[in-house]
XYZ file of C-alpha atoms in Angstrom:
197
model
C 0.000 0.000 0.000
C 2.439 2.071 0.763
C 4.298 2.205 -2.745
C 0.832 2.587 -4.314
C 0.396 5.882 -2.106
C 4.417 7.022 -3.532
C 3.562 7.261 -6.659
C -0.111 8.812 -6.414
C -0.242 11.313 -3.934
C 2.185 14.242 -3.012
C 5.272 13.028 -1.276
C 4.196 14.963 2.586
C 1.036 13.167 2.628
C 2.348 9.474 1.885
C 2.531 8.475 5.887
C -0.821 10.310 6.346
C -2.650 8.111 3.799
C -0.942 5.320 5.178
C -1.583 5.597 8.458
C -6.043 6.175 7.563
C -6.052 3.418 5.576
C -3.767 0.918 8.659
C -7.006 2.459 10.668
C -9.704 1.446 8.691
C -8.327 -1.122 6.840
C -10.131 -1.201 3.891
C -9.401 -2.623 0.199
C -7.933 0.062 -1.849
C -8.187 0.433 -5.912
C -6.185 2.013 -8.302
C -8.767 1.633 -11.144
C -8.594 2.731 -15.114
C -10.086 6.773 -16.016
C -13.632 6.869 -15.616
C -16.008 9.686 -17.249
C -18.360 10.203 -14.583
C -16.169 9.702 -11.492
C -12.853 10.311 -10.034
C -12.952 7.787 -6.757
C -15.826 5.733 -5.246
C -16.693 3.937 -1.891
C -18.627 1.064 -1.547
C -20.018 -1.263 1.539
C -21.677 -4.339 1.312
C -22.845 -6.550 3.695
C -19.966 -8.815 5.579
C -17.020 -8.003 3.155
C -14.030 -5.337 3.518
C -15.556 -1.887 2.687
C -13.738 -0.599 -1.239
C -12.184 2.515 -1.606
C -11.677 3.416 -5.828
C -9.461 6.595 -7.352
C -8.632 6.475 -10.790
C -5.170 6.078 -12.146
C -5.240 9.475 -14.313
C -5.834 11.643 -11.609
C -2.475 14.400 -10.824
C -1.283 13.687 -6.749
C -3.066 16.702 -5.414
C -6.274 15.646 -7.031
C -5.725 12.127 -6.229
C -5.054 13.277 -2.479
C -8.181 15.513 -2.085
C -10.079 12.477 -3.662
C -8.851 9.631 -1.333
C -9.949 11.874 1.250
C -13.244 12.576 0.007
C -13.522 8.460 0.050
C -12.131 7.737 3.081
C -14.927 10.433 4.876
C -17.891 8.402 3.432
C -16.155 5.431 5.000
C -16.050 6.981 8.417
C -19.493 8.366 8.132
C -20.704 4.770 7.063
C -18.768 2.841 10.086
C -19.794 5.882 12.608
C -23.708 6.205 10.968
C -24.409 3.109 8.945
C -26.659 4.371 5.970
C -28.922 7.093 8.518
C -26.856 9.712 6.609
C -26.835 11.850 3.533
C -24.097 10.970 1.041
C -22.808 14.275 1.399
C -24.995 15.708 3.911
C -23.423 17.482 7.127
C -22.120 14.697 8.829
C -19.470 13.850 5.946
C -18.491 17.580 5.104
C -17.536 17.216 8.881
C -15.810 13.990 8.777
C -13.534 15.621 5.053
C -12.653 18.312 6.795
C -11.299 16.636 9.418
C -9.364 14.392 7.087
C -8.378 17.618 4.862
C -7.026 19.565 7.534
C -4.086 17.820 8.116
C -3.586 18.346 4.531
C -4.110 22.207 4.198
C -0.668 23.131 3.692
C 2.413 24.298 1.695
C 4.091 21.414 1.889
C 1.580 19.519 0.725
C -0.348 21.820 -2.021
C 1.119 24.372 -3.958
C -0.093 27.919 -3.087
C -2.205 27.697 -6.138
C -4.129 25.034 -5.178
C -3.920 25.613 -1.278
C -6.205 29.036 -1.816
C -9.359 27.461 -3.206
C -8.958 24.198 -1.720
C -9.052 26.237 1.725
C -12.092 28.005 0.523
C -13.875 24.756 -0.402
C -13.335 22.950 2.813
C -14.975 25.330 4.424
C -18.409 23.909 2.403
C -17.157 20.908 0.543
C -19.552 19.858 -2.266
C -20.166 16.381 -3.794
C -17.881 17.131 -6.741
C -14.635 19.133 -7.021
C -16.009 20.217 -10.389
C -18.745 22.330 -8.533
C -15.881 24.798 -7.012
C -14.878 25.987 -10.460
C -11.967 28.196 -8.577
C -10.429 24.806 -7.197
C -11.087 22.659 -10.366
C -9.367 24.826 -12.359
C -6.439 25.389 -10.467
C -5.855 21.101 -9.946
C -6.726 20.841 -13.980
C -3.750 23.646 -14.229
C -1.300 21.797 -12.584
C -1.505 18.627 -15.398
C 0.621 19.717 -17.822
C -1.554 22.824 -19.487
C -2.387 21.665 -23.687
C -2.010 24.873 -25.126
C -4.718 23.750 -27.799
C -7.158 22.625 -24.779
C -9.576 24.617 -22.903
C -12.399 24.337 -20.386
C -15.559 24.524 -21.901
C -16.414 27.829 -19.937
C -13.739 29.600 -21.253
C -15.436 29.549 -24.865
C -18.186 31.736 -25.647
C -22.038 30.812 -26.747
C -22.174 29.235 -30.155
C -18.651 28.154 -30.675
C -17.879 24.743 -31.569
C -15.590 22.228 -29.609
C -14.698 18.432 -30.222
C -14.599 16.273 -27.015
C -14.083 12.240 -27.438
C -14.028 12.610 -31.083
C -17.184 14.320 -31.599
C -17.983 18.037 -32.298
C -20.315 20.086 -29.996
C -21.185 23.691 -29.739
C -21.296 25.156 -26.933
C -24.725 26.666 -25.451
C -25.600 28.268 -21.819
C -24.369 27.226 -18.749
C -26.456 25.697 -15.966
C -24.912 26.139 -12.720
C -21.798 24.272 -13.073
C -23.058 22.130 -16.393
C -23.621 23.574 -19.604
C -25.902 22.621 -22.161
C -24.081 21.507 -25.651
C -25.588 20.275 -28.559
C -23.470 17.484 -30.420
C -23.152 18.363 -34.363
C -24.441 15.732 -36.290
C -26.893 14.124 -33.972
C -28.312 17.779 -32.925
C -28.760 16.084 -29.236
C -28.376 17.886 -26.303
C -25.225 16.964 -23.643
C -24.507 18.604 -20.157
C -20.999 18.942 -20.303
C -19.163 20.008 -17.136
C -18.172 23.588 -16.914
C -14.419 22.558 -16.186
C -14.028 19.754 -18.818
C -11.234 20.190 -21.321
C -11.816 20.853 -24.898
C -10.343 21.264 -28.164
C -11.524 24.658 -29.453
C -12.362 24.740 -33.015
């Protein structure tokens, strides 16, 4: 476990990881990209609760997401299933875990700022805090000819997994694309990256 943690998650916080997951002792996953999530956490009956974070993910996002996990876990163990997903009892329990975290040593200033902010709410997603998703998406090495879907303007068109979209109005932190050819309408998250065309 602890090699796994080396390589994903920013050198200061490799004994702190370690040490939450000797506590809870839970099975941990390094799993392939997926679209719609960055980590998951699953309990079933009699088995070893699962903790998942993709592979892709840079350390600071991976960090903030292992955390994220780990605080369903303790609400689950402390609360069983009496609680909101992310109601108030796990914004508590992340940040407690991200406290420890909330440093210089660990984040760069440029993610510390919003991810200081954030904590002070946290929301489901990362991707809802646009300020804080933008500054972890900034730290993977920046694609000059990528850009986050808000940055483009009504109308213009994009390509994202191979297919061409144009860009429409935003709903809160979604925003409402239709797809070229089929003329159907996606939600595509505010922060996603794009090639502009």
């Amino acid at each position: 476990m602890w090699n796994i943690l080396e390589r994903h998650v920013p050198a200061p916080s490799v004994a702190y990881c370690y040490d939450l997951w000797e506590r809870y002792q839970f099975d941990f996953v390094v799993t392939r990209p997926r679209h719609t999530r960055l980590g998951d956490f699953t309990a079933k009956p009699n088995q070893r609760e699962r903790i998942t974070v993709n592979n892709n993910l840079n350390p600071y996002n991976f960090l903030i997401t292992y955390l994220h996990e780990i605080a369903h876990l303790e609400v689950h163990r402390s609360y069983k299933r009496r609680q909101p997903p992310h109601g108030k009892a796990w914004k508590t329990h992340f940040r407690a875990l991200l406290l420890p975290t909330l440093n210089e040593q660990t984040f760069p200033a440029s993610i510390l700022s919003p991810l200081t902010l954030y904590s002070h709410n946290p929301t489901a997603s990362t991707g809802t805090f646009l300020p804080l998703m933008q500054a972890i998406k900034n730290v993977d090495a920046p694609h000059s000819d990528l850009v986050m879907v808000s940055e483009l303007s009504e109308g213009q068109a994009f390509r994202l997994q191979q297919k061409v979209f144009i860009r429409g109005t935003q709903r809160r932190t979604r925003i409402v694309c239709i797809e070229r050819t089929s003329q159907k309408k996606y939600l595509v998250a505010a922060h996603a990256w794009v090639e502009r065309l």
